[in-house]
PDB file of C-alpha atoms in Angstrom:
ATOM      1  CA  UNK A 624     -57.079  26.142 -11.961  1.00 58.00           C
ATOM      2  CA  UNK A 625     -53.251  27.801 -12.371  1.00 56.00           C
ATOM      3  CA  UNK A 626     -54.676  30.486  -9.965  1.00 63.00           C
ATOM      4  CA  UNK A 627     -55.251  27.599  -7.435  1.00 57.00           C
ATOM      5  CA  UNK A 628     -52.063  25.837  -7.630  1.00 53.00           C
ATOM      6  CA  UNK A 629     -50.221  28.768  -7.217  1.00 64.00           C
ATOM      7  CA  UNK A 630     -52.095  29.749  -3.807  1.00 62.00           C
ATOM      8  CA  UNK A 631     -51.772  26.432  -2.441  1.00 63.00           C
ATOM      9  CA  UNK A 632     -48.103  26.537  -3.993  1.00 57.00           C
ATOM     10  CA  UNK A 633     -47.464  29.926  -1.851  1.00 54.00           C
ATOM     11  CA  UNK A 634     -49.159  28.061   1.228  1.00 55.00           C
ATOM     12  CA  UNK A 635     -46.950  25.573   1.069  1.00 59.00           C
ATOM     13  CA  UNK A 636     -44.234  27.378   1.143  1.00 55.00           C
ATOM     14  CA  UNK A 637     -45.347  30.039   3.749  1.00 58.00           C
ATOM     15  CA  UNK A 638     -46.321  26.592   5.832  1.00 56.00           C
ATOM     16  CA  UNK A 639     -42.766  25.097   5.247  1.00 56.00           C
ATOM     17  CA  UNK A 640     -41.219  28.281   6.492  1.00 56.00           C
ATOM     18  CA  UNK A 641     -43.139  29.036   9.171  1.00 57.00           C
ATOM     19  CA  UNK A 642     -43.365  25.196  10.525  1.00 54.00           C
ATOM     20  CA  UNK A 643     -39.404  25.088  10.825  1.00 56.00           C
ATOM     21  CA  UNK A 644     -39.019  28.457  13.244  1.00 53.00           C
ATOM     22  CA  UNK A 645     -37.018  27.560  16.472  1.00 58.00           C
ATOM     23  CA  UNK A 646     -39.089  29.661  18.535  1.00 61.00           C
ATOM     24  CA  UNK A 647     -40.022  27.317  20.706  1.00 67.00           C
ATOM     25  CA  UNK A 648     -36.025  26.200  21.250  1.00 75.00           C
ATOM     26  CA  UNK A 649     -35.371  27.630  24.813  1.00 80.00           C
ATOM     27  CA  UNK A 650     -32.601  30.382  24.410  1.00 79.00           C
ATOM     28  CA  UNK A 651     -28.911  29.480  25.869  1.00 83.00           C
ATOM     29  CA  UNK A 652     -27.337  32.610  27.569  1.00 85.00           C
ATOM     30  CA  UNK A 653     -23.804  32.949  26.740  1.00 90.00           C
ATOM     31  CA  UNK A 654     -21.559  32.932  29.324  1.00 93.00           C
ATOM     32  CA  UNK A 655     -19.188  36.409  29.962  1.00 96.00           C
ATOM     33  CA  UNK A 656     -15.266  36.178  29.355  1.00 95.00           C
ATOM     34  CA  UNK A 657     -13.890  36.118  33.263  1.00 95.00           C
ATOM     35  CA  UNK A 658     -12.524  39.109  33.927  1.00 95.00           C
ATOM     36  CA  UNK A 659     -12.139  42.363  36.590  1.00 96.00           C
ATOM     37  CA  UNK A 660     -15.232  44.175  34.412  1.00 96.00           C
ATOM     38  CA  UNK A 661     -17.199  41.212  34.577  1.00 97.00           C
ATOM     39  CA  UNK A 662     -17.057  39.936  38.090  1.00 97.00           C
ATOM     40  CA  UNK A 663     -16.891  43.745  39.745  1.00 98.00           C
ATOM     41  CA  UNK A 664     -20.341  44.691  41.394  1.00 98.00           C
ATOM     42  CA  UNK A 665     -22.399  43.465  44.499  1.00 98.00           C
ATOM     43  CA  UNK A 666     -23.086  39.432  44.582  1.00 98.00           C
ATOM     44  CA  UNK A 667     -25.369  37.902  46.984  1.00 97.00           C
ATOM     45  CA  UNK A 668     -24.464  34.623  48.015  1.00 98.00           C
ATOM     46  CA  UNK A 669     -27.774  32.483  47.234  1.00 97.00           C
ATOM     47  CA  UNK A 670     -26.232  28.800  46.979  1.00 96.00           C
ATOM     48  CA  UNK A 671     -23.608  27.313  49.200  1.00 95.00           C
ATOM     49  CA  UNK A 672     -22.408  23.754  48.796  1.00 95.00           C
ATOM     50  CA  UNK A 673     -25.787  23.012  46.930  1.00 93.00           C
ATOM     51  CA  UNK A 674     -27.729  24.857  50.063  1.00 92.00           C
ATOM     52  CA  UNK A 675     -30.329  27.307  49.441  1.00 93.00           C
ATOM     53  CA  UNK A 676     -29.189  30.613  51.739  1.00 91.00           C
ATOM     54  CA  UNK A 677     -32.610  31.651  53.634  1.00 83.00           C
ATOM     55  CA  UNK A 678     -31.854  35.727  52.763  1.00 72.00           C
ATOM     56  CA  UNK A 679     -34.328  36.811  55.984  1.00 74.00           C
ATOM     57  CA  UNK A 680     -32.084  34.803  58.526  1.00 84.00           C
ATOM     58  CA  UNK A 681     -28.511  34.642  57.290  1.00 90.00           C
ATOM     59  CA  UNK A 682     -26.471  36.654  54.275  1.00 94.00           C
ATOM     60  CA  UNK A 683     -23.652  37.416  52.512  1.00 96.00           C
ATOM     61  CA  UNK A 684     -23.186  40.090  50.461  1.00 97.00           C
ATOM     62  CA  UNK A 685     -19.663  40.897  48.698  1.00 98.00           C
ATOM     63  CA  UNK A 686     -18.772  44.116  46.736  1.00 98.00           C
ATOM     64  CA  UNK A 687     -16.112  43.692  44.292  1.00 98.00           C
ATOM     65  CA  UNK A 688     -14.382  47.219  42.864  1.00 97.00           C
ATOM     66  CA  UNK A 689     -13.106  46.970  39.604  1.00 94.00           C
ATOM     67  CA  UNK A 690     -11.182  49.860  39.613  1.00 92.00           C
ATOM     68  CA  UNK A 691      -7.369  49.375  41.003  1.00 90.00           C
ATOM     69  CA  UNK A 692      -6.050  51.257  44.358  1.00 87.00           C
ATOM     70  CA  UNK A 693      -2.147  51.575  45.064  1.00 86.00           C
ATOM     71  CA  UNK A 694      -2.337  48.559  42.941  1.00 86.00           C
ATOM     72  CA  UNK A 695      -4.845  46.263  44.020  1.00 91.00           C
ATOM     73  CA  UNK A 696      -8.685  46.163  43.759  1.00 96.00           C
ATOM     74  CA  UNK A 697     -10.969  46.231  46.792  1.00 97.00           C
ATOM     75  CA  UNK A 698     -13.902  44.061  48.098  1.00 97.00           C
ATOM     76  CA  UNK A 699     -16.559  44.209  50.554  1.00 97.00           C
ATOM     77  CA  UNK A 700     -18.414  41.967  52.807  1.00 96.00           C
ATOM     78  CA  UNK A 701     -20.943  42.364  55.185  1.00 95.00           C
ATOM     79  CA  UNK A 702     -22.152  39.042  56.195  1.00 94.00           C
ATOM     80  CA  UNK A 703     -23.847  37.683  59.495  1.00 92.00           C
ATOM     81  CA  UNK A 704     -22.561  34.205  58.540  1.00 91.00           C
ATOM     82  CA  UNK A 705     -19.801  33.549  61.158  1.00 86.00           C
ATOM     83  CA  UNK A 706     -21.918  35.750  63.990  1.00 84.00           C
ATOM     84  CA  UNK A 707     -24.977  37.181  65.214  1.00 82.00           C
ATOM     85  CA  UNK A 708     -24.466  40.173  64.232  1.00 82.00           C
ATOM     86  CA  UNK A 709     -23.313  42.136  60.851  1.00 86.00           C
ATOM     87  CA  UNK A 710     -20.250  41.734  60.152  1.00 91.00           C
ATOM     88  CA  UNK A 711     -18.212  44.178  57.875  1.00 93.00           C
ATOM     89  CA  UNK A 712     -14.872  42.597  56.280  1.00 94.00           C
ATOM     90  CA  UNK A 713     -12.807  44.326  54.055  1.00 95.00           C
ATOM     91  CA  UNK A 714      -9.633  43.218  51.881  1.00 95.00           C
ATOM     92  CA  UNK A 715      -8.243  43.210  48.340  1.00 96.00           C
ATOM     93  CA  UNK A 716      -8.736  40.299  45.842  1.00 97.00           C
ATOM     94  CA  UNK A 717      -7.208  39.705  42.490  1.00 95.00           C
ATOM     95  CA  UNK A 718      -8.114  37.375  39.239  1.00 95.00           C
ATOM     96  CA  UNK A 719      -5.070  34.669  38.241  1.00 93.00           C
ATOM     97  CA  UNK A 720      -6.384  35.063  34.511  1.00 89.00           C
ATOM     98  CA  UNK A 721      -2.865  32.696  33.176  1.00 84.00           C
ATOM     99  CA  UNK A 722      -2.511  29.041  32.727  1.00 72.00           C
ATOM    100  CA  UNK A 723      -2.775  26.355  34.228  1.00 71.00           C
ATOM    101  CA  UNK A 724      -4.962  27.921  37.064  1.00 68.00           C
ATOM    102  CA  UNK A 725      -7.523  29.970  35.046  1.00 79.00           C
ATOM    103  CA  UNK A 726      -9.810  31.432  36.118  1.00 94.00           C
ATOM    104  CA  UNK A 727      -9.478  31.841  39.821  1.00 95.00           C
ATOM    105  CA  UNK A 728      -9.885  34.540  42.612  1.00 96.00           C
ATOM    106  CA  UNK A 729      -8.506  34.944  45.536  1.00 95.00           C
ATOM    107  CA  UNK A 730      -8.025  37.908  48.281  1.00 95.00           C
ATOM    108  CA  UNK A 731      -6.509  39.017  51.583  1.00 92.00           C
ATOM    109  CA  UNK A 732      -8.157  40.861  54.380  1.00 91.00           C
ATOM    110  CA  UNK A 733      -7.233  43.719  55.736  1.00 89.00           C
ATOM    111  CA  UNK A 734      -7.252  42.302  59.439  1.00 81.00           C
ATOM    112  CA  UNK A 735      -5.397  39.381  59.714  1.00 63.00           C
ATOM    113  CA  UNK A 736      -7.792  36.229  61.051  1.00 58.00           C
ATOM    114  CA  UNK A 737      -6.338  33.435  63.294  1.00 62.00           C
ATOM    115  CA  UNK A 738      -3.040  33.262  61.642  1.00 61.00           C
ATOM    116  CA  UNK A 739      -3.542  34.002  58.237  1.00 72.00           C
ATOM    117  CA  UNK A 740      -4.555  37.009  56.136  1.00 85.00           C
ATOM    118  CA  UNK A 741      -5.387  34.757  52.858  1.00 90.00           C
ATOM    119  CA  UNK A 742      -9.276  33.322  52.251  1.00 92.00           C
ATOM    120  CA  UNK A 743      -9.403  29.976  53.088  1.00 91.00           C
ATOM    121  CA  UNK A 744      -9.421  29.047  49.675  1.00 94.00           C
ATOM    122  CA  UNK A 745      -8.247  30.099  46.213  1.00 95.00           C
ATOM    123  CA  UNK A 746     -11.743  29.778  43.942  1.00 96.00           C
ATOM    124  CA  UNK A 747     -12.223  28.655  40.147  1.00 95.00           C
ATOM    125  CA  UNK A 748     -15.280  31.230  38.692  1.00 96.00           C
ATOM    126  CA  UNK A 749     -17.438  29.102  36.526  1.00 95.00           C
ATOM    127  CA  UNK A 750     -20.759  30.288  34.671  1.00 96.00           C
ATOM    128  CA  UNK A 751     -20.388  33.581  34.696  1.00 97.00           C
ATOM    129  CA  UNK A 752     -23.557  35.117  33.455  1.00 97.00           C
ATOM    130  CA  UNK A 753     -25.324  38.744  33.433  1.00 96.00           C
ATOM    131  CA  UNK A 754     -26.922  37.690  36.700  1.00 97.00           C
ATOM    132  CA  UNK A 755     -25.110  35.079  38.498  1.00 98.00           C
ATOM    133  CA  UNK A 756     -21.709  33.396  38.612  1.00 98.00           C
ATOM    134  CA  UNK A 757     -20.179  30.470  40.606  1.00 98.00           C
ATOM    135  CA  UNK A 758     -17.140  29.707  42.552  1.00 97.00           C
ATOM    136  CA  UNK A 759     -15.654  26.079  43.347  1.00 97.00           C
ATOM    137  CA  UNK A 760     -12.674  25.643  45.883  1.00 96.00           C
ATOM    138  CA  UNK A 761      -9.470  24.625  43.753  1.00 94.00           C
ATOM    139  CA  UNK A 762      -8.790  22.679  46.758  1.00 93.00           C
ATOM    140  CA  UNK A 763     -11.782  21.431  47.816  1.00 95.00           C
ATOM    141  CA  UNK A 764     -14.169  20.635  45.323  1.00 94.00           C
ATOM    142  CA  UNK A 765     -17.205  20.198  47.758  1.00 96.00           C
ATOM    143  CA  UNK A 766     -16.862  24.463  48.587  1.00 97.00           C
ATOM    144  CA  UNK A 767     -18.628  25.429  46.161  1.00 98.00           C
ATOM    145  CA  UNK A 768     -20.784  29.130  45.845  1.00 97.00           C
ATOM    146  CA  UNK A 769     -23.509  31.038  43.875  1.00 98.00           C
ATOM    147  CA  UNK A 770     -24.001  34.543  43.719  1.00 98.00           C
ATOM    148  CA  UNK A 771     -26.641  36.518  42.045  1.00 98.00           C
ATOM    149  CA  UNK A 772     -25.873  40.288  41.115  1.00 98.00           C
ATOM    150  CA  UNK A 773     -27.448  42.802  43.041  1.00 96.00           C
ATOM    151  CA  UNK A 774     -28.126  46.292  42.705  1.00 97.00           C
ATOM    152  CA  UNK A 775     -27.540  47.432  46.321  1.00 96.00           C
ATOM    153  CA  UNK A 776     -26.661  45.938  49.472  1.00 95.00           C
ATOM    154  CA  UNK A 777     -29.158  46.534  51.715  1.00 93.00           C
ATOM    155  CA  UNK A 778     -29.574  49.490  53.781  1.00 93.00           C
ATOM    156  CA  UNK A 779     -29.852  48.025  57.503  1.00 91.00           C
ATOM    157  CA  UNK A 780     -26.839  45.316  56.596  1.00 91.00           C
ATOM    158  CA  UNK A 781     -24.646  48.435  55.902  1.00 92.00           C
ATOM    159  CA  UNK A 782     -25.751  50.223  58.690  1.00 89.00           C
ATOM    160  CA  UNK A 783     -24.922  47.613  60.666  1.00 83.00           C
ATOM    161  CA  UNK A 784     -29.341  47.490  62.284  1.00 82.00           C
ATOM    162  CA  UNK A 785     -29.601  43.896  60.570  1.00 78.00           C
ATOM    163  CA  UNK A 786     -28.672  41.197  63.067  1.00 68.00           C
TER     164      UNK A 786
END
């Protein structure tokens, strides 16, 4: 009989232990400290203003260097967003990291557009995970972007054979 208890004794306990495992709590990624390591890479645009972007009809790709030339770092874009045609823009961007503003990015091109060499807007980077980060307009709360990380920019967008 003291054989018995104890077995159903363990059970219990194996049962108690076992029942209270958070396996089946879904698992929260953390999200990564803004910074140049961070955001540098290739981002596809995949969400603007809460619109899917169709990836076979229209793009926007943007390579961000993390390393620092003559003081500044360097981005890409190729995009066929404002044409019918690839577009290749180039410029420099850098990360206001201080308060009040933090964090935000903002860049220049290297061709000056219309007027102005500036984006159109500064941008606050939110959720910035492994895979994916976003970017709100500090002026215009209704601009906002997703990217997801990429490995490469496609071949035929770089080449230009993409329209």
């Amino acid at each position: 009989m003291f054989k018995q208890l104890r077995i159903i004794a363990v059970l219990a306990l194996f049962a108690a232990f076992t029942g209270c495992s958070d396996d089946d709590e879904p698992v929260v990624e953390p999200t990564l400290e803004v910074n140049y390591a961070n955001v540098a890479g290739i981002w596809q645009l995949s969400e603007w203003n809460g619109e899917a972007m169709d990836a076979d009809s229209r793009y926007f790709y943007i390579r961000l260097s993390r390393s620092q030339e003559n003081g500044s770092r360097s981005y890409e874009i190729y995009t066929n967003l404002n044409s019918f045609v690839s577009e290749y823009i180039s410029g420099t961007y850098e990360l206001n990291l201080e308060e009040p503003n933090f964090p935000l990015i903002s860049g220049t091109y290297d061709y000056t557009l219309s007027t102005d060499d500036e984006w159109a807007h500064q941008f606050v980077v939110s959720e910035l995970y492994q895979a994916s980060m976003k970017w709100t307009a500090e002026d215009d709360t209704d601009e906002v972007r997703v990217y997801k990380r990429c490995d490469e920019i496609p071949a035929d967008i770089v080449d230009g054979e993409r329209l």
